[in-house]
């Protein structure tokens, strides 16, 4: 039976109202995730992928940020209609999040025990002892040796990889139904990266949660994701199943990203990096926002902003090349 | 931890030696004859010689210094040249008076300053932020004697709510044990004296606490602003913690570290520098004592008092460092 999506993001617009203008950080993002599924959101820094995540958590600082348009639905409930108090009971419980840098994401002046126990007790009516037992169980689950004694340690007493495991344990405290992972492996070295991804995959299988994996690294996407959304300048530019995306990438930006996956022999070497910088989100070009960096840009790309539309079953793309094709076919 | 404290105590020894040398040399750094500068121009040679004999100023410096150190270590702080009263006796009453005043001042300054700083940071650019930070700007630049006089005029003269001077009203009895009047009145269950000493403490305490309060508020605000942008605050929010926990536990415990240093320093200054406040409110503390001694060129008093205050300063610093270690587990002392 086809499962209902657990989280739906519909035409989300998150803008920041700054002195120097309106930054359209997220500008029309839609996707949905089903239980047990992993959705990847890929893009450079500044593409709006992290802001999308923070918007789902309703953690955008207002002012200057605001969700100006769109819908967020979690298990049929409208997240945008929730009060701050209701949101707080969802965060860390039903939807939780892990972050890029485990070094800075855990509070340095509290023990791991304190940070885990307070999370568990914020959402569950349990005694401190029960919460500690749960924390031990969680640390065990994420593969931290001698968890009971490690609870007394402070974050700086763990290695980077172990710290990210603690962070994952923290996020799993209350058996979340959706886990948002914002660049969870970026700050780690390669072997540790692989271990963390493997751990996330295993946990997902065991616990059945949906994962939204935010990354700039298509290598990570290839490893763990089922479907992928590629974002550029606040907008989705391509959306497809992961095999489809790698086999038949359609958007020139995706071509660039795939070209720039470091190969296994020499991970530092970028084969075909995308030249240029992401555009200034306060002053987007009139036509396609990728046009200044696109090798395939045509005249009309400067003036016409392409629509995001389905090119083949389940594969959407935002590029005028495909309108061109239609014309050519005719 | 214990190791650390012991090591710090050992490290204090050279500091104390240095302080004692400075305090000692004070007498000999004044140009001319110390005996004459103490007794003034009208003194005759016989009186001068008598004072020199008494203070043994004719001995070699090293011998004098050795005597200064040994007698201080034995608890003998010398005698006032003017009143012949032993300095130790005087300080026994005055030191608690100053400590009580300073503790009260730093307590008020910390509570109000930290609270204002936290709220100002959380509600950055709000009316509260603007108001409290403008207030803090006034606070650091306000002359204490002016503030003190205004308070006396308003609360003692016009409204007659608070007594203008001293530590206890005449007629109020109190059996002293520690010479901290508030503590003593609690220990002896003397509520009349308790109320009376608190009302005496309020105005000088607030006047003395104004500058530290302003400094603490500004420090707390900027430190909180920095901490609130940290990743672990985002994590705390993403965990679904109540916002008061995020602000007062997760953020404040980190933001408090630089504030703690400021509090320690300010407290040290208060102990040594309550001169103005003590003078305006006729507070029988160390500040006024040492001021009178300086004006009266009563050098033995100045020497010993400086030494005592400096020692306290050093210990407050030690206490600050220990608290620091207690708050921030990342600090390693080995
Ligand atoms: S629309 Fe034009 S500029 Fe934009 S990606 Fe397609 S080809 Fe390149």
mmCIF file of C-alpha atoms in Angstrom, chain A residues 54 57 59 88 91-92 99 104-110 114-115 118-119 122-123 154 156-157 167 170, chain B residues 124 230-235 237-243 249-251 253-254 257 327-330 332:
data_model
loop_
_atom_site.group_PDB
_atom_site.id
_atom_site.type_symbol
_atom_site.label_atom_id
_atom_site.label_comp_id
_atom_site.label_asym_id
_atom_site.label_seq_id
_atom_site.Cartn_x
_atom_site.Cartn_y
_atom_site.Cartn_z
ATOM 1 C CA UNK A 54 14.960 25.843 9.915
ATOM 2 C CA UNK A 57 11.262 23.594 12.573
ATOM 3 C CA UNK A 59 13.152 28.291 14.079
ATOM 4 C CA UNK A 88 8.171 23.457 21.129
ATOM 5 C CA UNK A 91 10.617 20.015 18.164
ATOM 6 C CA UNK A 92 12.980 17.414 19.500
ATOM 7 C CA UNK A 99 23.621 19.827 12.706
ATOM 8 C CA UNK A 104 29.734 23.662 18.462
ATOM 9 C CA UNK A 105 26.272 22.140 18.480
ATOM 10 C CA UNK A 106 26.501 20.687 21.959
ATOM 11 C CA UNK A 107 26.652 23.021 24.916
ATOM 12 C CA UNK A 108 30.231 22.965 26.192
ATOM 13 C CA UNK A 109 29.412 23.654 29.832
ATOM 14 C CA UNK A 110 26.956 20.829 30.415
ATOM 15 C CA UNK A 114 22.336 16.806 31.431
ATOM 16 C CA UNK A 115 21.783 17.605 27.755
ATOM 17 C CA UNK A 118 16.656 17.551 29.782
ATOM 18 C CA UNK A 119 15.577 16.705 26.228
ATOM 19 C CA UNK A 122 11.051 18.098 28.157
ATOM 20 C CA UNK A 123 8.868 15.729 26.187
ATOM 21 C CA UNK A 154 31.496 16.893 28.666
ATOM 22 C CA UNK A 156 34.937 18.343 24.551
ATOM 23 C CA UNK A 157 35.932 14.999 25.980
ATOM 24 C CA UNK A 167 24.192 14.511 18.731
ATOM 25 C CA UNK A 170 20.118 13.367 21.376
ATOM 26 C CA UNK B 124 17.800 43.431 21.370
ATOM 27 C CA UNK B 230 26.016 29.974 18.964
ATOM 28 C CA UNK B 231 25.114 26.636 17.425
ATOM 29 C CA UNK B 232 24.364 25.034 20.781
ATOM 30 C CA UNK B 233 21.610 27.574 21.391
ATOM 31 C CA UNK B 234 20.079 26.564 18.064
ATOM 32 C CA UNK B 235 20.352 22.948 19.237
ATOM 33 C CA UNK B 237 15.809 25.385 20.662
ATOM 34 C CA UNK B 238 15.607 22.507 18.221
ATOM 35 C CA UNK B 239 15.336 20.108 21.161
ATOM 36 C CA UNK B 240 12.132 21.842 22.128
ATOM 37 C CA UNK B 241 13.360 23.251 25.443
ATOM 38 C CA UNK B 242 11.316 25.992 27.065
ATOM 39 C CA UNK B 243 12.759 29.353 26.187
ATOM 40 C CA UNK B 249 20.614 27.901 31.541
ATOM 41 C CA UNK B 250 22.110 27.210 28.171
ATOM 42 C CA UNK B 251 22.994 30.751 27.234
ATOM 43 C CA UNK B 253 25.944 29.779 31.935
ATOM 44 C CA UNK B 254 28.221 30.346 28.955
ATOM 45 C CA UNK B 257 32.141 33.562 32.311
ATOM 46 C CA UNK B 327 31.389 26.801 35.567
ATOM 47 C CA UNK B 328 33.570 25.952 32.588
ATOM 48 C CA UNK B 329 34.660 22.323 32.515
ATOM 49 C CA UNK B 330 36.916 22.975 29.522
ATOM 50 C CA UNK B 332 42.339 22.730 32.461
#
